[in-house]
DNA sequence: TCCATTGATACGAAAATCATATCAATCAAG
DNA sequence: CTTGATTGATATGATTTTCGTATCAATGGA
């Protein structure tokens, strides 16, 4: 059985006439009779009562199969449309990774714009470290990733979607509290908290270098897998911290943010994807982000 | 698009290999590639990522279409099975007419047997007079009819499914009440109620003849479109009535039934159907009734 | 009785699918 | 780095299927 059998049968069942149906189908009557006969033979039952001269009628099985055939063709149309929409990237799900520290930066804005432009698309956001995201991209668990450089794997395409400076986070009870920008030298003797290196080796090393030049050392808060934890430690008076500027949006009681006068590393945010055949959805998000950023 | 496109695509999507799928389909690989390419062209989107040497993978659209194609083929199988069952008369609906007076005779027994043997069949029972049933058969509103002879239209096939004698229905306060059979002569002076002629002309005329021979007249209860109404009138003391023996099963408080010694008309019940192409369900019911009766 | 119309059948023509042969690209092994 | 094996794509002739023309028997209406 093929789909044209369904179409042919529906035409005959609706016209209740082989000649009329043949005309509607733009074919001649004999092959139509043959095709219907094939269909009846395969189904093992007569679908139409025909007697020359008198009106053709549906059998009980024919009435059932007419309903079924219509439903099947409708289902086929819907299936085709759904597939086409998916192919055009109008619907579907896309997995996007981001680090927990990006929750307050430019990434939410970029994603919000994409969501508005593509309401049919489900964004699946997964908080992961840069290293985890790289592995997930390779395993195809992620379609896209928002990472911090440097990337370990060279086989990725990237786009810079924003960069931000570092600011100082201090308790509001601290002598340096106030609106004044701060120099690194003023931190002499302070406990300067920072995150474990594996969370962002590139940023970590550049921070380390910047402070070493000023003769300062950093204290690594091993348990701080999220920058918010660092802020919490600052709030508790365990020290000060240097964090990306967007963290200032996390207005936390008892913590103030001060800009730093000395040269500090700049945190770049990269959108990363595999260089082989990104899905249409991924392409759309890349395009959306490129336009916005 | 044809159904074999769906089958071919499912095979490739499941094997994730054109050659493997071709082997499974018992065709060679080149035409399979061509068919998939046709499918992709018609859908306007790529379904499979293929790169020589590396593993073939589904695109997002391909994953969607795989689900859809499986569902469509499943639906097709179910449709075929449903149609075949209808063709074999295993499922469906059959419209059967019967007169209201048959509700206590042999007909319910016959239908009960059929119901047991064919649980998938819905019996649509319609209470109609014999004349109404004949019209409904011609209009194809009914598939089968349980009628009383004679039939007006000669173009029917019939089968006698039972005959029964007539009995006397009298109030239990009546002088004739008791267990004794009754002679027609004993009804001299009684009001003998009967149904309007149009409900069953054949039976009416034979009844009329039988009573005329004994010098008795009948009083027609015009409002009695159902035999039960006659019984109700008897119960109310408006007279006595001669009714089919099966009505005795309608054990009504205040009414007794007496057999009649004189020759009385015999009520035949006919199963009636059009002589042109009865549906498989109708054939099954005819067969069931013939075996039981 | 004749004529028009219905669907079925027969047969050659057109179209679609298929199999064989072959290619470029890629990967694994030496 | 080279070789051999495997992947899917392409080209071409063969086979199968479907289609159209011609024709038939059966039925209903004029």
Coordinates of C-alpha atoms (C1' of nucleotides) in Angstrom, one line a residue:
Chain A
X1 CA 0.0 0.0 0.0
X2 CA 1.2 3.5 -0.8
X3 CA -0.1 6.9 0.0
X4 CA -1.5 7.4 -3.5
X5 CA -3.8 4.5 -2.8
X6 CA -5.3 6.5 0.1
X7 CA -5.7 9.6 -2.0
X8 CA -7.3 7.6 -4.8
X9 CA -9.7 5.8 -2.5
X10 CA -10.7 9.1 -0.7
X11 CA -11.5 10.6 -4.1
X12 CA -13.7 7.7 -5.1
X13 CA -15.4 7.5 -1.7
X14 CA -16.2 11.2 -1.8
X15 CA -17.3 11.3 -5.4
X16 CA -19.0 7.9 -5.2
X17 CA -18.0 7.6 -8.8
X18 CA -14.9 6.2 -10.4
X19 CA -15.1 8.5 -13.5
X20 CA -15.7 11.6 -11.4
X21 CA -12.9 10.7 -9.0
X22 CA -10.6 10.0 -12.0
X23 CA -11.4 13.5 -13.4
X24 CA -10.7 15.1 -10.0
X25 CA -7.4 13.3 -9.7
X26 CA -6.4 14.2 -13.3
X27 CA -6.0 10.6 -14.3
X28 CA -8.1 8.3 -16.5
X29 CA -10.6 5.9 -15.0
X30 CA -9.1 2.5 -15.8
X31 CA -5.9 2.8 -13.7
X32 CA -8.1 4.2 -10.9
X33 CA -10.2 1.0 -10.9
X34 CA -7.0 -1.0 -10.9
X35 CA -5.5 0.8 -7.9
X36 CA -8.7 0.5 -5.9
X37 CA -8.8 -3.2 -6.7
X38 CA -5.2 -3.5 -5.5
X39 CA -6.2 -1.8 -2.3
X40 CA -9.1 -4.0 -1.8
X41 CA -7.0 -7.1 -2.4
X42 CA -4.4 -6.0 0.1
X43 CA -7.1 -5.2 2.7
X44 CA -8.8 -8.5 2.0
X45 CA -12.2 -6.8 1.9
X46 CA -14.4 -4.9 -0.5
X47 CA -14.5 -1.1 0.1
X48 CA -17.0 -0.1 -2.5
X49 CA -20.2 -1.6 -3.9
X50 CA -20.3 -1.0 -7.6
X51 CA -22.9 -2.2 -10.0
X52 CA -22.8 -0.8 -13.5
X53 CA -25.4 1.9 -14.0
X54 CA -26.4 2.1 -10.4
X55 CA -24.8 4.4 -7.9
X56 CA -21.6 3.3 -6.3
X57 CA -21.8 3.0 -2.5
X58 CA -19.4 2.4 0.4
X59 CA -19.3 -0.8 2.3
X60 CA -19.1 -0.8 6.0
X61 CA -15.4 -1.5 5.8
X62 CA -15.1 1.3 3.1
X63 CA -16.7 3.8 5.5
X64 CA -14.3 2.8 8.2
X65 CA -11.3 3.0 5.9
X66 CA -12.4 6.4 4.6
X67 CA -12.3 7.8 8.1
X68 CA -9.0 6.2 8.7
X69 CA -7.5 7.3 5.4
X70 CA -8.5 10.9 6.0
X71 CA -7.1 10.9 9.5
X72 CA -3.8 9.4 8.2
X73 CA -3.4 12.0 5.5
X74 CA -4.2 14.8 8.0
X75 CA -1.6 13.2 10.3
X76 CA 0.9 13.1 7.5
X77 CA 0.4 16.8 6.7
X78 CA 0.9 17.7 10.3
X79 CA 4.0 15.6 10.5
X80 CA 5.4 17.3 7.4
X81 CA 4.7 20.7 8.8
X82 CA 6.2 19.9 12.2
X83 CA 9.4 18.6 10.5
X84 CA 9.7 21.6 8.3
X85 CA 9.3 24.0 11.2
X86 CA 12.0 22.1 13.1
X87 CA 14.2 22.2 10.0
X88 CA 13.7 26.0 9.8
X89 CA 14.6 26.2 13.5
X90 CA 11.2 27.6 14.4
X91 CA 10.5 25.1 17.0
X92 CA 12.5 22.7 19.1
X93 CA 14.8 22.6 22.1
X94 CA 18.3 23.9 22.3
X95 CA 20.7 23.1 25.2
X96 CA 22.8 26.1 26.3
X97 CA 25.5 25.9 29.0
X98 CA 26.7 28.8 31.1
X99 CA 28.8 29.3 34.2
X100 CA 27.0 30.3 37.4
X101 CA 28.8 33.6 37.4
X102 CA 27.1 34.7 34.2
X103 CA 23.7 34.9 35.7
X104 CA 24.2 38.6 36.3
X105 CA 26.1 39.6 33.2
X106 CA 25.2 40.1 29.6
X107 CA 24.1 36.5 28.9
X108 CA 20.6 36.8 30.4
X109 CA 20.0 39.9 28.2
X110 CA 21.1 38.0 25.0
X111 CA 18.9 35.0 25.8
X112 CA 15.9 37.3 26.6
X113 CA 16.2 38.8 23.1
X114 CA 16.4 35.4 21.5
X115 CA 13.4 34.1 23.4
X116 CA 11.3 37.1 22.2
X117 CA 12.3 36.5 18.6
X118 CA 11.7 32.7 18.7
X119 CA 8.8 31.9 21.0
X120 CA 8.5 28.3 19.7
X121 CA 12.0 27.4 20.9
X122 CA 12.6 25.9 24.3
X123 CA 15.9 27.0 25.9
X124 CA 17.4 24.4 28.2
X125 CA 19.9 26.2 30.4
X126 CA 22.5 24.2 32.2
X127 CA 25.0 25.7 34.7
X128 CA 28.4 24.2 34.2
X129 CA 32.0 25.2 34.5
X130 CA 33.9 26.1 31.3
X131 CA 35.7 22.7 31.4
X132 CA 32.4 20.8 31.8
X133 CA 30.9 22.8 29.0
X134 CA 33.7 21.9 26.6
X135 CA 33.2 18.2 27.4
X136 CA 29.5 18.5 27.0
X137 CA 30.0 20.2 23.6
X138 CA 32.2 17.3 22.5
X139 CA 29.6 14.8 23.7
X140 CA 26.9 16.7 22.0
X141 CA 25.1 17.2 25.3
X142 CA 25.2 20.9 24.7
X143 CA 24.4 22.8 21.5
X144 CA 26.0 26.0 22.6
X145 CA 28.1 27.2 25.6
X146 CA 28.9 30.5 27.2
X147 CA 32.5 30.0 28.4
X148 CA 35.5 32.0 29.7
X149 CA 38.7 31.7 27.7
X150 CA 41.1 30.0 27.3
X151 CA 39.5 26.9 25.8
X152 CA 41.4 23.6 26.0
X153 CA 40.0 22.2 22.9
X154 CA 40.9 24.0 19.6
X155 CA 38.1 22.5 17.5
X156 CA 35.5 25.0 18.4
X157 CA 34.1 28.2 16.9
X158 CA 33.7 31.1 19.2
X159 CA 32.3 34.6 19.3
X160 CA 33.1 37.2 21.9
X161 CA 29.8 38.3 23.3
X162 CA 31.0 40.8 25.9
X163 CA 33.8 41.7 28.2
X164 CA 33.8 43.4 31.6
X165 CA 36.3 44.7 34.1
X166 CA 36.9 43.5 37.6
X167 CA 35.7 45.4 40.7
X168 CA 36.5 45.1 44.4
X169 CA 33.9 43.6 46.7
X170 CA 34.4 44.7 50.4
X171 CA 32.3 44.6 53.5
X172 CA 30.6 48.0 54.1
X173 CA 32.2 48.0 57.6
X174 CA 35.6 48.1 55.9
X175 CA 37.9 51.2 56.1
X176 CA 38.0 51.4 52.3
X177 CA 34.1 51.5 52.1
X178 CA 32.8 54.6 50.4
X179 CA 32.4 55.8 46.8
X180 CA 36.1 56.2 46.1
X181 CA 37.9 54.1 43.5
X182 CA 40.7 51.9 45.0
X183 CA 44.3 51.2 44.2
X184 CA 45.7 47.7 44.5
X185 CA 48.4 49.0 46.8
X186 CA 45.8 49.9 49.4
X187 CA 45.0 46.2 49.8
X188 CA 48.3 45.5 51.5
X189 CA 47.7 43.1 54.4
X190 CA 44.2 42.3 53.4
X191 CA 43.0 38.7 52.9
X192 CA 42.0 38.7 49.2
X193 CA 39.6 35.8 48.5
X194 CA 39.5 34.2 45.1
X195 CA 38.0 31.1 43.5
X196 CA 39.6 27.7 42.8
X197 CA 41.8 27.8 39.7
X198 CA 39.9 25.0 37.9
X199 CA 36.8 27.1 37.6
X200 CA 38.5 29.5 35.2
X201 CA 42.2 28.9 34.8
X202 CA 42.7 31.8 32.4
X203 CA 41.1 34.4 34.6
X204 CA 42.8 32.9 37.7
X205 CA 46.3 33.1 36.2
X206 CA 45.9 36.7 35.0
X207 CA 44.5 37.7 38.3
X208 CA 47.4 36.0 40.1
X209 CA 49.9 37.8 37.9
X210 CA 48.3 41.2 38.4
X211 CA 48.4 40.8 42.2
X212 CA 51.9 39.3 42.3
X213 CA 53.2 42.4 40.5
X214 CA 51.8 44.5 43.4
X215 CA 53.4 42.1 45.9
X216 CA 50.1 40.7 47.1
X217 CA 49.0 37.1 47.6
X218 CA 45.6 35.5 47.1
X219 CA 43.8 33.2 49.4
X220 CA 41.8 30.5 47.5
X221 CA 38.4 29.8 48.9
X222 CA 38.3 26.1 47.9
X223 CA 34.7 25.7 48.7
X224 CA 33.6 28.6 46.6
X225 CA 32.3 26.9 43.4
X226 CA 30.1 29.9 42.7
X227 CA 31.1 33.6 42.8
X228 CA 28.1 34.2 45.0
X229 CA 29.8 32.2 47.7
X230 CA 32.8 34.5 47.5
X231 CA 30.5 37.5 48.0
X232 CA 28.9 35.7 51.0
X233 CA 32.4 35.2 52.5
X234 CA 33.2 38.9 51.9
X235 CA 29.9 39.8 53.6
X236 CA 30.9 37.6 56.6
X237 CA 34.0 39.7 56.9
X238 CA 36.5 37.0 55.9
X239 CA 38.2 39.3 53.5
X240 CA 37.8 41.2 50.2
X241 CA 37.5 39.9 46.7
X242 CA 38.0 40.9 43.1
X243 CA 35.0 39.9 41.0
X244 CA 33.6 40.7 37.5
X245 CA 31.8 44.0 37.3
X246 CA 28.4 42.4 36.6
X247 CA 28.4 40.9 40.1
X248 CA 27.7 44.4 41.4
X249 CA 24.2 43.7 40.2
X250 CA 24.0 41.2 43.0
X251 CA 23.3 44.0 45.5
X252 CA 23.8 42.2 48.8
X253 CA 23.3 43.8 52.2
X254 CA 26.6 44.5 53.8
X255 CA 28.8 44.3 50.7
X256 CA 30.0 47.3 48.6
X257 CA 31.7 47.3 45.2
X258 CA 34.6 49.6 44.3
X259 CA 36.2 50.1 41.0
X260 CA 39.9 49.5 40.8
X261 CA 42.3 52.1 39.3
X262 CA 45.2 49.7 38.5
X263 CA 45.2 47.6 35.3
X264 CA 43.1 44.5 36.0
X265 CA 42.3 41.5 33.8
X266 CA 39.3 41.8 31.5
X267 CA 36.8 39.0 31.6
X268 CA 35.7 37.9 28.2
X269 CA 32.5 35.9 27.7
X270 CA 32.6 33.6 24.7
X271 CA 29.8 31.9 22.9
X272 CA 31.2 28.5 21.8
X273 CA 30.0 25.8 19.5
X274 CA 31.3 22.8 17.5
X275 CA 32.5 23.7 14.0
X276 CA 30.6 20.8 12.4
X277 CA 27.0 21.4 11.4
X278 CA 25.4 23.5 14.1
X279 CA 21.6 22.9 14.2
X280 CA 19.4 25.5 12.7
X281 CA 18.4 26.5 16.2
X282 CA 22.0 26.9 17.2
X283 CA 22.6 29.0 14.1
X284 CA 19.6 31.2 15.0
X285 CA 20.9 31.8 18.5
X286 CA 24.4 32.6 17.3
X287 CA 22.9 35.0 14.8
X288 CA 20.7 36.6 17.4
X289 CA 23.6 37.0 19.9
X290 CA 25.8 38.4 17.2
X291 CA 23.2 41.0 16.3
X292 CA 22.6 42.0 19.9
X293 CA 26.1 42.0 21.2
Chain B
X1 CA 6.0 11.3 -0.7
X2 CA 5.0 7.6 -0.5
X3 CA 4.9 5.2 2.4
X4 CA 8.1 3.5 1.3
X5 CA 9.9 6.8 1.8
X6 CA 8.8 6.5 5.5
X7 CA 9.9 2.9 5.8
X8 CA 13.3 3.7 4.1
X9 CA 13.9 6.7 6.3
X10 CA 13.0 4.8 9.5
X11 CA 15.5 2.0 8.6
X12 CA 18.3 4.5 7.9
X13 CA 17.5 6.5 11.1
X14 CA 17.5 3.3 13.2
X15 CA 20.6 1.8 11.6
X16 CA 22.4 5.1 11.3
X17 CA 23.9 3.7 8.2
X18 CA 22.7 3.7 4.6
X19 CA 24.4 0.4 3.8
X20 CA 23.1 -1.3 6.9
X21 CA 19.6 0.0 6.3
X22 CA 19.8 -1.1 2.6
X23 CA 20.7 -4.6 3.7
X24 CA 17.8 -4.7 6.2
X25 CA 15.4 -3.5 3.5
X26 CA 16.8 -6.1 1.0
X27 CA 17.6 -3.4 -1.5
X28 CA 21.0 -2.0 -2.6
X29 CA 22.4 1.2 -1.1
X30 CA 22.3 3.6 -4.1
X31 CA 18.5 3.7 -4.5
X32 CA 18.2 4.2 -0.8
X33 CA 20.4 7.3 -0.9
X34 CA 18.2 8.6 -3.8
X35 CA 15.0 8.0 -2.0
X36 CA 16.2 9.7 1.2
X37 CA 17.4 12.6 -0.9
X38 CA 13.9 12.8 -2.5
X39 CA 12.4 12.9 0.9
X40 CA 14.7 15.6 2.1
X41 CA 14.0 17.7 -1.0
X42 CA 10.3 17.4 -0.5
X43 CA 10.5 18.3 3.2
X44 CA 12.8 21.1 2.4
X45 CA 15.2 20.1 5.2
X46 CA 18.0 17.8 5.8
X47 CA 17.1 14.7 7.9
X48 CA 20.5 13.1 8.3
X49 CA 24.0 14.4 8.7
X50 CA 26.3 12.2 6.7
X51 CA 30.0 12.6 6.2
X52 CA 31.9 9.8 4.6
X53 CA 33.7 7.6 7.1
X54 CA 32.2 9.2 10.1
X55 CA 29.0 8.1 11.7
X56 CA 25.7 9.2 10.3
X57 CA 23.6 11.2 12.6
X58 CA 20.0 12.5 12.8
X59 CA 19.4 16.2 12.5
X60 CA 16.8 17.8 14.8
X61 CA 14.3 17.7 12.0
X62 CA 15.3 14.1 11.3
X63 CA 14.6 13.2 15.0
X64 CA 11.2 14.8 14.8
X65 CA 10.3 13.1 11.5
X66 CA 11.5 9.7 12.8
X67 CA 8.9 10.0 15.6
X68 CA 6.3 11.2 13.2
X69 CA 7.0 8.5 10.7
X70 CA 6.8 5.7 13.3
X71 CA 3.5 7.1 14.6
X72 CA 2.2 7.3 11.0
X73 CA 3.1 3.7 10.2
X74 CA 1.6 2.5 13.5
X75 CA -1.5 4.4 12.7
X76 CA -1.6 2.8 9.2
X77 CA -1.3 -0.7 10.7
X78 CA -4.2 0.1 13.1
X79 CA -6.3 1.5 10.3
X80 CA -5.7 -1.6 8.2
X81 CA -6.6 -3.9 11.0
X82 CA -9.7 -2.0 11.9
X83 CA -10.8 -2.1 8.3
X84 CA -10.2 -5.8 8.0
X85 CA -12.1 -6.5 11.1
X86 CA -15.0 -4.5 9.8
X87 CA -14.8 -6.3 6.5
X88 CA -14.9 -9.7 8.3
X89 CA -17.9 -8.4 10.3
X90 CA -16.1 -8.6 13.6
X91 CA -16.8 -5.1 14.6
X92 CA -19.2 -2.4 13.6
X93 CA -22.8 -1.3 14.1
X94 CA -25.8 -3.0 12.7
X95 CA -29.3 -1.5 12.7
X96 CA -32.1 -3.9 13.5
X97 CA -35.8 -3.1 13.5
X98 CA -38.4 -4.9 15.5
X99 CA -42.0 -4.3 16.5
X100 CA -42.8 -3.4 20.1
X101 CA -44.7 -6.6 20.5
X102 CA -41.6 -8.7 19.9
X103 CA -39.9 -7.6 23.1
X104 CA -41.2 -10.7 24.9
X105 CA -41.0 -13.3 22.2
X106 CA -38.2 -15.2 20.5
X107 CA -36.3 -12.2 19.1
X108 CA -34.6 -11.2 22.4
X109 CA -33.2 -14.7 22.7
X110 CA -31.9 -14.7 19.1
X111 CA -30.2 -11.3 19.6
X112 CA -28.7 -12.4 22.9
X113 CA -27.0 -15.4 21.2
X114 CA -25.7 -13.1 18.5
X115 CA -24.4 -10.6 21.0
X116 CA -22.5 -13.4 22.8
X117 CA -20.9 -14.7 19.6
X118 CA -19.9 -11.2 18.4
X119 CA -18.9 -9.0 21.3
X120 CA -17.4 -6.4 19.0
X121 CA -20.7 -5.6 17.2
X122 CA -23.0 -2.9 18.4
X123 CA -26.7 -3.7 17.9
X124 CA -28.8 -0.7 17.3
X125 CA -32.4 -1.7 18.0
X126 CA -35.2 0.4 16.6
X127 CA -38.9 -0.2 17.5
X128 CA -40.9 0.3 14.4
X129 CA -44.1 -1.2 12.8
X130 CA -43.8 -3.7 10.0
X131 CA -44.6 -1.0 7.4
X132 CA -42.1 1.4 8.9
X133 CA -39.5 -1.3 8.8
X134 CA -40.1 -2.0 5.1
X135 CA -39.6 1.6 4.3
X136 CA -36.5 1.8 6.4
X137 CA -35.0 -1.2 4.7
X138 CA -35.6 0.4 1.3
X139 CA -34.0 3.6 2.5
X140 CA -31.1 1.6 4.0
X141 CA -31.8 3.0 7.4
X142 CA -32.1 -0.5 8.6
X143 CA -29.9 -3.5 7.9
X144 CA -32.3 -6.1 9.1
X145 CA -35.9 -6.1 10.3
X146 CA -38.0 -8.4 12.4
X147 CA -41.5 -8.2 10.8
X148 CA -44.9 -9.8 10.7
X149 CA -46.1 -11.1 7.3
X150 CA -47.5 -10.2 4.8
X151 CA -44.8 -7.8 3.4
X152 CA -45.9 -5.2 0.9
X153 CA -42.6 -5.1 -1.0
X154 CA -41.7 -8.3 -2.8
X155 CA -38.0 -7.4 -3.2
X156 CA -36.9 -8.8 0.2
X157 CA -35.4 -12.0 1.4
X158 CA -36.9 -13.4 4.5
X159 CA -36.4 -16.2 7.0
X160 CA -39.1 -17.5 9.4
X161 CA -37.5 -17.3 12.9
X162 CA -40.5 -18.5 14.9
X163 CA -44.2 -18.7 15.2
X164 CA -46.5 -18.7 18.2
X165 CA -50.2 -19.1 18.9
X166 CA -52.6 -16.6 20.4
X167 CA -53.8 -16.6 24.0
X168 CA -56.6 -14.9 25.8
X169 CA -55.8 -12.1 28.2
X170 CA -58.5 -11.5 30.8
X171 CA -58.8 -9.6 34.1
X172 CA -58.3 -11.9 37.1
X173 CA -61.7 -10.7 38.4
X174 CA -63.4 -12.1 35.2
X175 CA -65.7 -15.1 35.4
X176 CA -63.5 -17.1 33.0
X177 CA -60.4 -16.6 35.2
X178 CA -58.8 -19.8 36.4
X179 CA -56.5 -22.4 34.8
X180 CA -59.0 -23.8 32.3
X181 CA -58.5 -23.4 28.5
X182 CA -61.3 -21.3 26.9
X183 CA -63.5 -21.7 23.9
X184 CA -64.2 -18.7 21.6
X185 CA -67.9 -19.3 22.1
X186 CA -67.6 -18.4 25.7
X187 CA -66.7 -14.9 24.8
X188 CA -70.2 -14.1 23.6
X189 CA -71.1 -10.6 24.7
X190 CA -67.6 -9.7 25.8
X191 CA -65.8 -6.6 24.5
X192 CA -62.8 -8.1 22.6
X193 CA -60.1 -5.5 22.3
X194 CA -57.7 -5.5 19.4
X195 CA -55.0 -3.3 17.8
X196 CA -55.4 -1.0 14.8
X197 CA -55.2 -2.8 11.5
X198 CA -52.2 -0.8 10.2
X199 CA -50.0 -2.2 12.9
X200 CA -50.1 -5.7 11.4
X201 CA -52.7 -6.0 8.6
X202 CA -52.1 -9.7 8.0
X203 CA -52.6 -10.8 11.6
X204 CA -55.5 -8.4 12.0
X205 CA -57.4 -9.8 9.0
X206 CA -56.9 -13.4 10.1
X207 CA -58.0 -12.6 13.6
X208 CA -61.1 -10.8 12.2
X209 CA -61.9 -13.8 10.1
X210 CA -61.6 -16.2 13.0
X211 CA -63.9 -14.2 15.2
X212 CA -66.4 -13.5 12.5
X213 CA -66.8 -17.2 12.0
X214 CA -67.9 -17.5 15.7
X215 CA -70.3 -14.6 15.2
X216 CA -68.2 -12.2 17.4
X217 CA -67.1 -8.7 16.7
X218 CA -63.9 -6.9 17.7
X219 CA -63.5 -3.5 19.2
X220 CA -60.4 -1.7 17.9
X221 CA -58.5 0.3 20.6
X222 CA -57.2 3.0 18.3
X223 CA -54.8 4.4 20.8
X224 CA -53.1 1.1 21.3
X225 CA -50.0 1.3 19.3
X226 CA -48.3 -1.2 21.5
X227 CA -49.7 -4.5 22.7
X228 CA -48.8 -3.6 26.2
X229 CA -51.4 -0.9 26.0
X230 CA -54.0 -3.5 25.2
X231 CA -52.9 -5.5 28.2
X232 CA -53.3 -2.3 30.3
X233 CA -56.8 -1.9 29.0
X234 CA -57.6 -5.5 29.9
X235 CA -56.2 -4.9 33.4
X236 CA -58.5 -1.8 33.7
X237 CA -61.5 -4.1 33.0
X238 CA -62.4 -2.5 29.6
X239 CA -62.6 -6.0 28.0
X240 CA -60.6 -9.1 27.0
X241 CA -58.0 -9.4 24.3
X242 CA -56.3 -12.1 22.1
X243 CA -52.6 -11.6 22.0
X244 CA -49.5 -13.6 20.9
X245 CA -48.5 -16.2 23.5
X246 CA -45.2 -14.6 24.3
X247 CA -47.1 -11.7 25.8
X248 CA -47.9 -14.1 28.7
X249 CA -44.3 -13.4 29.8
X250 CA -45.4 -9.9 30.6
X251 CA -46.8 -11.0 34.0
X252 CA -48.9 -8.1 34.9
X253 CA -50.8 -7.8 38.2
X254 CA -54.5 -8.3 37.6
X255 CA -54.2 -10.0 34.2
X256 CA -54.4 -13.7 33.5
X257 CA -53.7 -15.6 30.2
X258 CA -55.8 -18.5 29.0
X259 CA -55.0 -20.7 26.0
X260 CA -57.7 -21.0 23.4
X261 CA -59.1 -24.3 22.2
X262 CA -60.5 -23.1 18.8
X263 CA -58.2 -22.7 15.8
X264 CA -56.6 -19.3 16.0
X265 CA -54.2 -17.5 13.6
X266 CA -50.5 -18.3 14.1
X267 CA -48.2 -15.3 14.4
X268 CA -45.1 -15.7 12.3
X269 CA -42.0 -13.7 13.0
X270 CA -39.9 -13.0 9.9
X271 CA -36.3 -11.8 9.7
X272 CA -36.2 -9.6 6.6
X273 CA -33.4 -8.0 4.5
X274 CA -32.6 -6.5 1.1
X275 CA -31.6 -9.1 -1.5
X276 CA -28.7 -6.9 -2.7
X277 CA -25.4 -7.3 -0.9
X278 CA -26.1 -7.5 2.8
X279 CA -23.2 -6.3 4.9
X280 CA -21.0 -8.9 6.5
X281 CA -22.5 -8.0 9.9
X282 CA -26.0 -8.6 8.5
X283 CA -24.9 -11.9 7.0
X284 CA -23.5 -12.9 10.4
X285 CA -26.7 -12.1 12.2
X286 CA -28.8 -13.9 9.6
X287 CA -26.5 -16.9 10.0
X288 CA -26.6 -16.7 13.8
X289 CA -30.4 -16.5 13.8
X290 CA -30.7 -19.4 11.3
X291 CA -28.6 -21.6 13.5
X292 CA -30.5 -20.7 16.7
X293 CA -34.0 -20.8 15.4
Chain C
dT1 C1' -35.6 -0.7 -28.7
dC2 C1' -31.9 2.3 -28.8
dC3 C1' -28.6 5.2 -26.7
dA4 C1' -25.9 7.0 -23.0
dT5 C1' -23.3 6.0 -18.9
dT6 C1' -21.1 3.0 -15.6
dG7 C1' -16.9 0.3 -14.1
dA8 C1' -13.9 -3.7 -15.7
dT9 C1' -10.4 -5.6 -18.8
dA10 C1' -6.5 -5.8 -22.3
dC11 C1' -2.3 -3.9 -23.9
dG12 C1' 1.3 -0.8 -25.3
dA13 C1' 3.6 3.7 -23.5
dA14 C1' 5.6 6.4 -19.9
dA15 C1' 7.5 6.9 -15.4
dA16 C1' 9.5 5.4 -11.3
dT17 C1' 12.4 2.4 -8.9
dC18 C1' 16.0 -0.7 -8.8
dA19 C1' 20.9 -3.0 -9.3
dT20 C1' 25.6 -2.7 -11.1
dA21 C1' 29.7 -0.1 -11.6
dT22 C1' 32.3 3.5 -9.9
dC23 C1' 33.9 7.7 -7.4
dA24 C1' 35.7 10.9 -3.7
dA25 C1' 36.2 11.3 1.2
dT26 C1' 37.5 9.6 5.4
dC27 C1' 39.5 6.6 9.0
dA28 C1' 42.4 2.9 10.8
dA29 C1' 46.5 0.2 10.5
dG30 C1' 51.1 -0.6 9.1
Chain D
dC1 C1' 53.0 9.0 5.6
dT2 C1' 51.0 5.5 2.9
dT3 C1' 47.8 1.9 2.1
dG4 C1' 43.5 -0.5 2.3
dA5 C1' 38.9 -0.6 3.8
dT6 C1' 34.5 1.6 4.4
dT7 C1' 31.3 5.3 3.9
dG8 C1' 27.6 7.7 1.0
dA9 C1' 27.0 9.9 -3.7
dT10 C1' 26.6 9.6 -8.7
dA11 C1' 25.8 7.7 -13.4
dT12 C1' 23.5 4.4 -16.3
dG13 C1' 21.0 0.6 -18.1
dA14 C1' 17.3 -2.9 -16.5
dT15 C1' 13.1 -4.0 -14.2
dT16 C1' 8.8 -3.0 -12.2
dT17 C1' 4.9 -0.2 -11.7
dT18 C1' 1.7 3.0 -13.1
dC19 C1' -0.7 5.3 -16.7
dG20 C1' -3.5 6.1 -21.1
dT21 C1' -6.1 4.4 -25.1
dA22 C1' -9.3 1.2 -26.9
dT23 C1' -12.9 -1.7 -25.9
dC24 C1' -16.3 -4.6 -23.4
dA25 C1' -20.6 -6.0 -20.7
dA26 C1' -24.2 -4.3 -17.8
dT27 C1' -27.6 -1.2 -16.5
dG28 C1' -31.0 2.7 -16.8
dG29 C1' -33.6 6.1 -19.2
dA30 C1' -35.7 8.0 -23.5

